[in-house]
XYZ file of C-alpha atoms in Angstrom:
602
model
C 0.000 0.000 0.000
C 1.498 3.613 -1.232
C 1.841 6.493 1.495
C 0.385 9.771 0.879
C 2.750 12.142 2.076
C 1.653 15.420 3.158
C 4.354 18.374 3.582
C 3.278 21.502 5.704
C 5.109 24.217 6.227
C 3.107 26.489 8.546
C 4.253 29.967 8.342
C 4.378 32.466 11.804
C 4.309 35.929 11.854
C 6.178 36.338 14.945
C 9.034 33.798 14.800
C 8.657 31.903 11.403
C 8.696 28.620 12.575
C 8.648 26.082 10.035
C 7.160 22.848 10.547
C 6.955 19.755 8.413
C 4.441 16.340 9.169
C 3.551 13.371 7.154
C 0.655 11.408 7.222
C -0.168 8.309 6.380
C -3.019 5.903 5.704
C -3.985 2.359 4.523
C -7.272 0.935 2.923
C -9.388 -1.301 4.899
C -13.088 -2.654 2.424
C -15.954 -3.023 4.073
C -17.678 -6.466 4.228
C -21.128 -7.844 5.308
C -21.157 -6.088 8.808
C -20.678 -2.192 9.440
C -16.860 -1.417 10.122
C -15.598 0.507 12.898
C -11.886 2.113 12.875
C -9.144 1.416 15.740
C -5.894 2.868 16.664
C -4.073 0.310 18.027
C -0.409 -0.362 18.695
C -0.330 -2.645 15.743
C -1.899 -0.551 13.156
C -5.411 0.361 11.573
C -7.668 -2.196 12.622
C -11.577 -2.759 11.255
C -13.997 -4.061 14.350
C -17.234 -5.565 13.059
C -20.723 -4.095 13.766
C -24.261 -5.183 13.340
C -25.264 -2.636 10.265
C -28.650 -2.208 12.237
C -26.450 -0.286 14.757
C -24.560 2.099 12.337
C -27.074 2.237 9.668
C -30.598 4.232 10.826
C -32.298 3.391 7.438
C -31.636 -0.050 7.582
C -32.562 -0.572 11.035
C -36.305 1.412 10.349
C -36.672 -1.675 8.130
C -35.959 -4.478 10.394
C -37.886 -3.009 13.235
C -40.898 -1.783 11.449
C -42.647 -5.333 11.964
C -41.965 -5.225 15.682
C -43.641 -1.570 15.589
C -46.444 -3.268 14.168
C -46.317 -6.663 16.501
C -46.185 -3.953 19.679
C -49.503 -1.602 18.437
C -51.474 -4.684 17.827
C -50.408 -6.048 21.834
C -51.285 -2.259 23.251
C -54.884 -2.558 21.414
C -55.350 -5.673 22.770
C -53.984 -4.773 25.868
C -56.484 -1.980 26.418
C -59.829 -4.296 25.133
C -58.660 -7.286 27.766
C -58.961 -4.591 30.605
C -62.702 -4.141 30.205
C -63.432 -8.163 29.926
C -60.958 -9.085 32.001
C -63.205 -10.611 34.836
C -65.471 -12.139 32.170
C -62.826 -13.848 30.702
C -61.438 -15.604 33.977
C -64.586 -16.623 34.768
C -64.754 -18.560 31.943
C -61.084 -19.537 31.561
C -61.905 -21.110 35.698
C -64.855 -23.220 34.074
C -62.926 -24.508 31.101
C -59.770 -25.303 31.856
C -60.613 -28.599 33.380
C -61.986 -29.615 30.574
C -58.759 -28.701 28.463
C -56.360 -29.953 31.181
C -56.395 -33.597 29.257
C -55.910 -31.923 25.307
C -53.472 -29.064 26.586
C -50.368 -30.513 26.223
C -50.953 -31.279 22.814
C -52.364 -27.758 21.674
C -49.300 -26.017 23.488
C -47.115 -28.511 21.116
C -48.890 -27.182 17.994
C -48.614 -23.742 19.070
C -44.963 -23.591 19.842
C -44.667 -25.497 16.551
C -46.724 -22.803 14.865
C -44.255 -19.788 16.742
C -41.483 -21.279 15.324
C -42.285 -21.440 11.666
C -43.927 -17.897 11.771
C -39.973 -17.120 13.331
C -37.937 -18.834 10.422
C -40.636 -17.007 8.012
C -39.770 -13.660 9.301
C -35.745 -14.335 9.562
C -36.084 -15.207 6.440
C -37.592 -11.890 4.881
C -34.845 -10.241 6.849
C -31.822 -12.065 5.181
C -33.454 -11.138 2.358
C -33.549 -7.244 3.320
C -30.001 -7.018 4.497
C -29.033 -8.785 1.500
C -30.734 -6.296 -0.780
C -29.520 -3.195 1.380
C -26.111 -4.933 1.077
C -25.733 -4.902 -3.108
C -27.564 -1.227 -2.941
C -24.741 0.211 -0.662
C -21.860 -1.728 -1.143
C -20.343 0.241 -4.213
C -20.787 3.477 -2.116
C -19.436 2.067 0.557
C -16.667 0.569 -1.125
C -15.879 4.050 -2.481
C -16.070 6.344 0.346
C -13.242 3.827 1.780
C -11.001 4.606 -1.108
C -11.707 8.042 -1.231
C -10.793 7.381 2.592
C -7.556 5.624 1.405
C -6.324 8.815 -0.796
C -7.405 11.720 1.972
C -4.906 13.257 3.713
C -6.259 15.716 6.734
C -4.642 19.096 7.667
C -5.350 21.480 10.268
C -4.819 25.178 9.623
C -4.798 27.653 12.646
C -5.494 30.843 10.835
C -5.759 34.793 12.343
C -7.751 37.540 10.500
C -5.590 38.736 7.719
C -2.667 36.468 7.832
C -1.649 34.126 4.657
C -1.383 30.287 5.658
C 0.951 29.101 3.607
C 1.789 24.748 3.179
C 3.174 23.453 0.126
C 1.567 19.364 -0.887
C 3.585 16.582 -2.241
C 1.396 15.137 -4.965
C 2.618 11.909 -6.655
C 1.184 10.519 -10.001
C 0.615 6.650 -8.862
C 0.395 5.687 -12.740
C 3.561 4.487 -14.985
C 1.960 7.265 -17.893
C 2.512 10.880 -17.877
C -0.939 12.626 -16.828
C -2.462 16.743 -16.924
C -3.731 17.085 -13.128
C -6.271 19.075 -12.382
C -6.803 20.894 -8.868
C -10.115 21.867 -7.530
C -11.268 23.854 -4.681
C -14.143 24.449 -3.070
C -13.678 27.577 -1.338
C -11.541 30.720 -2.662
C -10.127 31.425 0.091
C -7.582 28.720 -0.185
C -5.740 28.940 -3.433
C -2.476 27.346 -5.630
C 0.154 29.750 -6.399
C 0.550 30.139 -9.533
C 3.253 32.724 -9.576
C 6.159 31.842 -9.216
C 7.676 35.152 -7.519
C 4.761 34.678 -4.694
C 5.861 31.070 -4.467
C 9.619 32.338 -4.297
C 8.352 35.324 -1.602
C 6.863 32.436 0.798
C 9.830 30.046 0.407
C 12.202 32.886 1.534
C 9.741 34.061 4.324
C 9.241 30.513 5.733
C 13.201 29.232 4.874
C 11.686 25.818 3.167
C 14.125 24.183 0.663
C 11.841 22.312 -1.211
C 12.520 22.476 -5.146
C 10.920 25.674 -6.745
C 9.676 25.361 -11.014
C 9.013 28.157 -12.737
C 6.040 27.876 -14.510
C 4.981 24.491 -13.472
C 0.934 25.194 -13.407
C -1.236 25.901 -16.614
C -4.773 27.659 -16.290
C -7.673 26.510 -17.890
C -10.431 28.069 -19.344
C -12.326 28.648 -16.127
C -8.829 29.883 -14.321
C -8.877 26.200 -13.080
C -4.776 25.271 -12.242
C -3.272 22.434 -13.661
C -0.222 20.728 -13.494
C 1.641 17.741 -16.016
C 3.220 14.934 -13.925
C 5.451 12.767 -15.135
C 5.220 8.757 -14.007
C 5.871 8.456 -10.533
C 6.722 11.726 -10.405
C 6.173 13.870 -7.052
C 6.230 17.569 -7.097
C 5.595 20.018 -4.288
C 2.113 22.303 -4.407
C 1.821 25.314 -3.237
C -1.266 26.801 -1.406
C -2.215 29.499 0.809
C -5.035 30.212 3.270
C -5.990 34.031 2.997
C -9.466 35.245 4.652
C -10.486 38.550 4.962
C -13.974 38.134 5.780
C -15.466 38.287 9.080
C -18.741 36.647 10.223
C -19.551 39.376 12.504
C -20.263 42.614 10.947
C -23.325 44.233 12.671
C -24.486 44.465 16.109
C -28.133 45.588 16.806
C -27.931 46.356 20.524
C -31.374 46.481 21.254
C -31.316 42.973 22.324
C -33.581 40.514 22.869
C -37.550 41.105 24.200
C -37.918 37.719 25.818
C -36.110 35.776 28.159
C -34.817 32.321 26.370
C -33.570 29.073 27.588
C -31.271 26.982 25.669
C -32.110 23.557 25.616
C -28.985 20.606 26.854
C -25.796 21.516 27.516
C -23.446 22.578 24.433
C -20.287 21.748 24.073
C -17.299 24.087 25.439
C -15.702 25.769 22.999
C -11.757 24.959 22.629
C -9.837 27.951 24.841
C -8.507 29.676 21.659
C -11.837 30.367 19.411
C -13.966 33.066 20.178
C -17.586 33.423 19.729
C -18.875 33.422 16.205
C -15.824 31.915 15.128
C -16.789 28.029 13.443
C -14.343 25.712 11.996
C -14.084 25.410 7.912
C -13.465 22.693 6.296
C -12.273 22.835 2.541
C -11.545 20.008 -0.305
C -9.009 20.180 -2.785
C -9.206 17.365 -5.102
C -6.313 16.123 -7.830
C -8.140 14.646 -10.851
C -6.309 13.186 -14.045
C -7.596 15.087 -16.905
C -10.056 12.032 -18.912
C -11.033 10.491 -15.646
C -13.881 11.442 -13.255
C -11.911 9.983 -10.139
C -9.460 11.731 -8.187
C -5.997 10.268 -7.563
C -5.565 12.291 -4.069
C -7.786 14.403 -2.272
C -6.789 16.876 0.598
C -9.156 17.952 3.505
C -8.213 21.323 5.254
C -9.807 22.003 8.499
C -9.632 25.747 9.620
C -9.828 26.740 12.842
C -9.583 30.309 13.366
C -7.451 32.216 16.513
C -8.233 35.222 17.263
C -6.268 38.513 16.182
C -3.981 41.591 17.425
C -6.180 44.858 17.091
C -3.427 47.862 17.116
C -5.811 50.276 17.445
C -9.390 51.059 18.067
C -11.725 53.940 16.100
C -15.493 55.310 16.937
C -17.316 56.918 14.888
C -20.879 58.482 15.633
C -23.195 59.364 12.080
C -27.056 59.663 11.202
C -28.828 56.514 10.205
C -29.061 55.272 7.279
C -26.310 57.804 5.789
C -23.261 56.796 3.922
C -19.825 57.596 6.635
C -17.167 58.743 4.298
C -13.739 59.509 6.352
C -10.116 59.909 5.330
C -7.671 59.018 7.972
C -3.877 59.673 8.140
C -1.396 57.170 8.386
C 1.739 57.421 10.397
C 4.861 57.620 8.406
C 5.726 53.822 7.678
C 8.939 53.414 9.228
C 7.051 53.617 12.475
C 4.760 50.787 12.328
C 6.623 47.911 14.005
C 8.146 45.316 11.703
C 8.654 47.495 8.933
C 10.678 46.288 6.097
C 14.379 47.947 6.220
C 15.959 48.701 3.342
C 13.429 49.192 0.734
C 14.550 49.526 -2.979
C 13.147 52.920 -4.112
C 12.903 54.695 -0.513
C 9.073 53.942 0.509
C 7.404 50.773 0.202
C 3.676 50.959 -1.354
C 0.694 50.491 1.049
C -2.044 48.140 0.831
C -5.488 47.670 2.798
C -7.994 45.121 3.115
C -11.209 45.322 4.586
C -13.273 42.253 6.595
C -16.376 43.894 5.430
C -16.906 43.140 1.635
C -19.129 46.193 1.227
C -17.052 48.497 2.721
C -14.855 50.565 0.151
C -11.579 50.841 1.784
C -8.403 51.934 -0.227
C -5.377 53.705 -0.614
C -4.070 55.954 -3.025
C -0.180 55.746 -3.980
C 1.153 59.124 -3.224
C 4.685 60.746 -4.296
C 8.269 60.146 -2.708
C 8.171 61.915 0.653
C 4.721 62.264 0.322
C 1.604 61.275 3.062
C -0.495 58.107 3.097
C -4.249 58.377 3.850
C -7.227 55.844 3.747
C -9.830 56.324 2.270
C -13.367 54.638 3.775
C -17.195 54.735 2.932
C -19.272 52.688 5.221
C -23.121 52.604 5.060
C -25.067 53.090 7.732
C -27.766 50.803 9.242
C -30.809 52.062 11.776
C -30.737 52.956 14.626
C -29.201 52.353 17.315
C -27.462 49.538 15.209
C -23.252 49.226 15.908
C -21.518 48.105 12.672
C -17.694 46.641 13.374
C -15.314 46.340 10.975
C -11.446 45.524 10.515
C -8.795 46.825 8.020
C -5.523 45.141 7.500
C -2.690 47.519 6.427
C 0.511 45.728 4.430
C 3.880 46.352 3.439
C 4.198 43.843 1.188
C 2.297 43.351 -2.241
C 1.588 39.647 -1.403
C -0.401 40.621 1.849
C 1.584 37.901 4.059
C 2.019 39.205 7.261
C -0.391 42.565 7.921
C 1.797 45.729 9.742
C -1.278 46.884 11.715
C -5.025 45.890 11.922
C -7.384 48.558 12.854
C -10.752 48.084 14.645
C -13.353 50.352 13.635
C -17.098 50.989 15.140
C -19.900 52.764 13.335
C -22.628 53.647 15.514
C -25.582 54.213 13.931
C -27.699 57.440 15.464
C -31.226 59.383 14.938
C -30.231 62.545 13.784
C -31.843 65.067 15.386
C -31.229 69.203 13.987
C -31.912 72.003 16.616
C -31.256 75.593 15.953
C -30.741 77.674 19.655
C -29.663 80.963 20.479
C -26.881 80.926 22.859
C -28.174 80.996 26.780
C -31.076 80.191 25.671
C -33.655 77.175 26.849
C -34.648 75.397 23.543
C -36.981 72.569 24.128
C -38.261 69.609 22.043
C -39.701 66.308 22.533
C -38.141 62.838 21.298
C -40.651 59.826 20.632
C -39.593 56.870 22.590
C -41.174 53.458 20.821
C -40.956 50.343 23.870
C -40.246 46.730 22.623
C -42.366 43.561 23.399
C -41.333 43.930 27.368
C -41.724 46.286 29.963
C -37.910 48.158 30.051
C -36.416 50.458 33.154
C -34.380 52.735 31.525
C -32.371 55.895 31.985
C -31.101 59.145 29.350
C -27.558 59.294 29.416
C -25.865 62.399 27.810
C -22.378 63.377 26.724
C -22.666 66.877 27.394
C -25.117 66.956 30.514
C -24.480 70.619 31.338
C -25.766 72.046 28.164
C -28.329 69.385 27.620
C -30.837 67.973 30.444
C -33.653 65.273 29.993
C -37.191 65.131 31.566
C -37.309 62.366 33.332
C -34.352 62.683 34.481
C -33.627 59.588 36.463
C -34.944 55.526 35.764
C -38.480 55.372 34.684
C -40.373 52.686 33.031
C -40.750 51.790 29.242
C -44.320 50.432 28.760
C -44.163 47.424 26.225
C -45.167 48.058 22.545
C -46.139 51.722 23.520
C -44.918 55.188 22.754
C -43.778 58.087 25.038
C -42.295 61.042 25.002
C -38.876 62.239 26.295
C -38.938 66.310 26.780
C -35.350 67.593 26.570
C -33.748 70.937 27.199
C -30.791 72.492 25.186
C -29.032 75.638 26.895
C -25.543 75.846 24.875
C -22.740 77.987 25.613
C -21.163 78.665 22.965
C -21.638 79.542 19.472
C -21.058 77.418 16.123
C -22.412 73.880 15.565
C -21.833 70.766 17.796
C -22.774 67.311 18.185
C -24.568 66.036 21.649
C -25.072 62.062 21.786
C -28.349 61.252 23.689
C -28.863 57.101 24.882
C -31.322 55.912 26.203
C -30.230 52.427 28.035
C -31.647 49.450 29.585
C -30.684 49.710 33.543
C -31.644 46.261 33.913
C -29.747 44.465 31.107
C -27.232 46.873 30.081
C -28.671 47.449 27.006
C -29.011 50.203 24.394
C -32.322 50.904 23.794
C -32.034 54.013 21.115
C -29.708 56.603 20.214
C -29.700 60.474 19.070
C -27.228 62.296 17.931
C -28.629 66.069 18.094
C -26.763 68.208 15.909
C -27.083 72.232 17.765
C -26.401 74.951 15.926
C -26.017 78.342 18.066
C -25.933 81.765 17.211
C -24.632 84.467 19.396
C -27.433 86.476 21.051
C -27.581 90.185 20.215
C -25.619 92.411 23.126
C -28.356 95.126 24.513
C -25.310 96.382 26.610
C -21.348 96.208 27.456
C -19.477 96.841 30.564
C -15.319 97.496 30.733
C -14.472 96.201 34.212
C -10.599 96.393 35.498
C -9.617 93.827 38.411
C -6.550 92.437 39.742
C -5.398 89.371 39.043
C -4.380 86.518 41.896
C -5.513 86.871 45.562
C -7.720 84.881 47.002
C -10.387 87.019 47.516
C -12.817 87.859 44.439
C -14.743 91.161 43.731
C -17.993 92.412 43.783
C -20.319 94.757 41.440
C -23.551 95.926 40.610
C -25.520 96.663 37.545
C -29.175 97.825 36.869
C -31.867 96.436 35.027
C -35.024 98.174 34.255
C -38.663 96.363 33.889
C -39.736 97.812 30.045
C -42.723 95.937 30.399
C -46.361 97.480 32.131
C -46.952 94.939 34.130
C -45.145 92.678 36.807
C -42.524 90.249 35.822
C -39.871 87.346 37.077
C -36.965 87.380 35.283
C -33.715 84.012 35.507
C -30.174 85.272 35.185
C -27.449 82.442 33.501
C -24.024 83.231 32.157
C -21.496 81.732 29.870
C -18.793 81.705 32.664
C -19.956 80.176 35.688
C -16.415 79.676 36.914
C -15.483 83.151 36.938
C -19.047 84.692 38.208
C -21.485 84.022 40.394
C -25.087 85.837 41.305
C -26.466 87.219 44.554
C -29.462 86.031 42.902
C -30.726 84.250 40.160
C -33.534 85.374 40.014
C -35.751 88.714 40.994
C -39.361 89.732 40.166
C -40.138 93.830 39.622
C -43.214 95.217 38.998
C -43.632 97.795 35.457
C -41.003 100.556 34.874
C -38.883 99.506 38.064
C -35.239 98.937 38.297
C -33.651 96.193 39.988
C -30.025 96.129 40.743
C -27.888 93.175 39.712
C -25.636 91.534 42.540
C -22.261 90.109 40.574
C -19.428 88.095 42.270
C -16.224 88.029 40.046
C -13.743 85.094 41.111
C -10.543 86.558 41.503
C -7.989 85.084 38.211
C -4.036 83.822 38.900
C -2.826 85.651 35.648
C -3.163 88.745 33.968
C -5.566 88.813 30.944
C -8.643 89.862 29.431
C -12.063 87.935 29.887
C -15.673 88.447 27.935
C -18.469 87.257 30.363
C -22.329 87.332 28.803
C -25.381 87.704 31.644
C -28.557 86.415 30.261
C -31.434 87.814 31.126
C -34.414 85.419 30.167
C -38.233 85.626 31.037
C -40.130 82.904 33.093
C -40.446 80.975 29.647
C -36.491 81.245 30.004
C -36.523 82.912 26.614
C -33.633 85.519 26.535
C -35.190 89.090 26.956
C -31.533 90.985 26.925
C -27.843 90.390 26.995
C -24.998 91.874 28.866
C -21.135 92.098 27.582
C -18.938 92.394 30.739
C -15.200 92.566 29.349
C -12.918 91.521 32.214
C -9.414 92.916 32.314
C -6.941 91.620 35.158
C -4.343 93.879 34.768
């Protein structure tokens, strides 16, 4: 019996350690009994089986008569319940007269049992028979197939290329045109010979290396011409970019589940989500529909370095389009040295297929950027993503893997005057349970919430959450309003209100001098008159809370009064000059005047 031998050379990103295994098998043909494989110390050995144990088909048809034999005792089970004291009445009256013939009739019966027996053997003969001619060419050939399989484990890491090279032998004494198929693309021959050349030098193998050994066929299909007997080296790689995860929807689930039996514990170094491939590659002789070796990859993926984490926070549905700057490439550890032509080229990949993620080539001296445009989902949806980054133009070994997270935000557009109260109402929409939830935002001094504190989502209902935008300074910026689950952690929906704020329009302006450090602060007064004929209550707010401070803030004068202002300057530990604005706003907190008080410390 011939040896397939399998050569791997597994390649490490870290300390390029190259290891080589062979593997071995023998053929063992299956006979009238199931066959059950056994390492032992001598070898591969076969241990018989009934085929009613290892074959569920075949054992439906052997037991479907004693399905039959046990309904018919259940129904007449059930019927000798009801005449059961009828019947031993009579069975007491009779069987003295059947005590004499008894022994004869039990004969004929037992005789009777037995021939119904050898009847119903028979018939099953016959049915393991016929299941035996239907099955055993498959059978037969699924141990061959066995025979010529050679199993390899891959342990593969977002981004890196696997690379193994396969010693294929042509077991015929004529010259044959190999074909190699796969069935998945992300393990692949090399076909170039400067890739092949690239890995060899990377992973120090010293196998033989032949320029353009492989021919493609029409359907880019590699093949290879063997010689007889001859055994040449193939080279593949393993190179994923694809992630199963890609979106998160973080409003999580609206019932309570239980899983059902215990499930097996995952193997220390997978991580959720991540399930192990496994890919064919089979080496057919051009004119023949049977392969001469077939190789079975199992992938089991390890989890990867992230060198560096990015958030970003957009409207819904809306495409993200960002350009980001990369570090000049001598800084990225593991950096090639020595680079013909000064800088090497960049390259990206992207784990998200509809992602667009690239890089333009720039000039000599010249800085790198990447380019992405990500499309948003709903709200409050979290999309992840990762992009490789290479040095190399055979994307072996990736320089730095980015994380990025796209979190997915109502927009909301509010137009405010500066130290002013602007008000508006969000919908809130509950799920299929009953939430407790809290509004959490990332600029609570400008921006408050009504309720503030943990209140209760009613299921499948709607509510409103009143909030209150004071900003305190002009231009535009972004607040980020959540509303989360208190119980389970949860994210429940996100806002992202965009504020745009104008500068109020001064009524008045003060020039005040003060000197700077001490410990003790100063105090001042200014007037306000009532314009209005009748009473009013007026709120006082300012821009610079740190450096002032009210007697007051608030007062209430009647029509044409004046009311004089209390103000408490903190004292300042360097010289400068200061602008403070005093709002004056009416009960609706809508701003009625504004005050300029420029501060020098001098």
């Amino acid at each position: 019996m011939k040896q397939d031998v399998l050569e791997v050379i597994s390649f490490e990103p870290d300390n390029s350690v190259v290891s080589t295994w062979k593997s071995s098998g023998s053929v063992c043909l299956p006979e009238i009994c199931g066959l059950k494989k056994r390492r032992d110390l001598a070898g591969n050995v076969c241990q018989a089986q009934k085929l009613a144990d290892v074959d569920s088909e075949l054992a439906a048809m052997l037991f479907s008569r004693l399905r039959e034999v046990s309904t018919a005792f259940q129904h007449t089970h059930r019927e000798a319940s009801v005449t059961r004291r009828r019947k031993l009445e009579r069975m007491l009256s009779v069987r003295r007269r059947e005590s004499q013939e008894g022994d004869c009739r039990k004969k004929a019966s037992f005789i009777m049992g037995r021939h119904e027996d050898r009847i119903q053997h028979s018939r099953d003969l016959q049915i393991v028979e016929a299941y035996r001619e239907r099955i055993k060419a498959e059978s037969i050939g699924g141990m061959l197939s066995q025979a010529i399989t050679t199993h390899h484990t891959l342990y593969a890491m977002f981004g890196t290329t696997e690379f193994f090279e396969f010693a294929l032998k042509n077991p015929y004494s004529v010259q044959h045109t190999v074909t190699i198929e796969i069935d998945n693309p992300e393990l692949s021959v090399i076909v170039d010979s400067r890739e092949w050349k690239h890995f060899k030098e990377l992973t120090k193998t010293v196998t033989p290396l032949e320029e353009e050994m492989f021919h493609l066929h029409e359907n880019l299909t590699p093949q290879v011409y063997l010689r007889p007997k001859e055994t040449v080296h193939i080279p593949f790689k393993y190179q994923a970019f694809t992630m199963e995860h890609g979106a998160m929807k973080q409003q999580g689930p609206t019932e309570l589940t239980f899983s059902e039996g215990k499930k097996e514990a995952a193997a220390p170094w997978k991580s959720g989500g991540m399930q192990t491939k496994h890919i064919k590659v089979s080496f057919t002789a051009c004119g023949s529909s049977k392969p001469i070796a077939i190789l079975s990859v199992n992938v089991e993926f390890q989890p990867h370095v992230v060198d560096q984490t990015f958030r970003f926070y957009h409207p819904e549905l809306m495409f993200l389009k960002k350009s980001i700057r990369l570090p000049p490439w001598h800084t990225f550890p593991g950096a090639p040295a020595g680079v013909p032509g000064g800088e090497p080229e960049t390259y990206v990949r992207c784990s998200d297929p509809n992602i667009i993620c690239e890089t333009k080539k720039m000039g000599p001296g010249e800085p790198q950027d990447i380019f992405l445009k990500v499309a948003g989902g709903p709200s409050p949806q979290i999309k992840r993503f990762f992009v490789a980054i290479y040095m190399d133009p055979w994307l072996a070994v990736p320089t730095q893997i980015w994380q990025f997270y796209l979190h997915s935000l109502q927009r909301v557009d509010v137009g405010c005057i500066m130290g002013q109260l602007t008000r508006l109402s969000l919908v809130l929409r509950g799920t299929q349970a009953i939430r407790k939830v809290k509004a959490y935002s990332s600029q609570p001094q400008e921006l408050k919430v009504d309720p503030e504190g943990i209140f209760i989502l009613p299921a499948n209902g709607v509510q409103d959450l009143h909030i209150g935008i004071r900003p305190q300074r002009p231009g535009s910026q972004f607040i980020y309003l959540n509303l989360v689950d208190v119980e389970y952690h949860q994210l429940v929906s996100s806002w992202l209100v965009c504020v745009s704020c104008r500068q109020p329009l001064i009524s008045k302006a003060f020039e005040i001098v003060l000197p700077p450090g001490g410990s003790k602060g100063s105090n001042k007064r200014i007037t306000y008159t009532n314009p209005y004929p009748t009473r009013r209550t007026y709120f006082l707010h300012t821009n610079r809370p740190d450096l002032l401070q009210f007697k007051e803030d608030s007062f209430e004068i009647g029509r044409g009064e004046t009311y004089t202002i209390g103000l408490r300057f903190a004292p300042s530990q360097s010289a400068g000059e200061e602008e403070i604005l005093i709002y004056i706003n009416d009960h609706e907190d809508k701003n009625e005047e504004t005050f300029c008080v420029k501060v020098a410390y001098q």
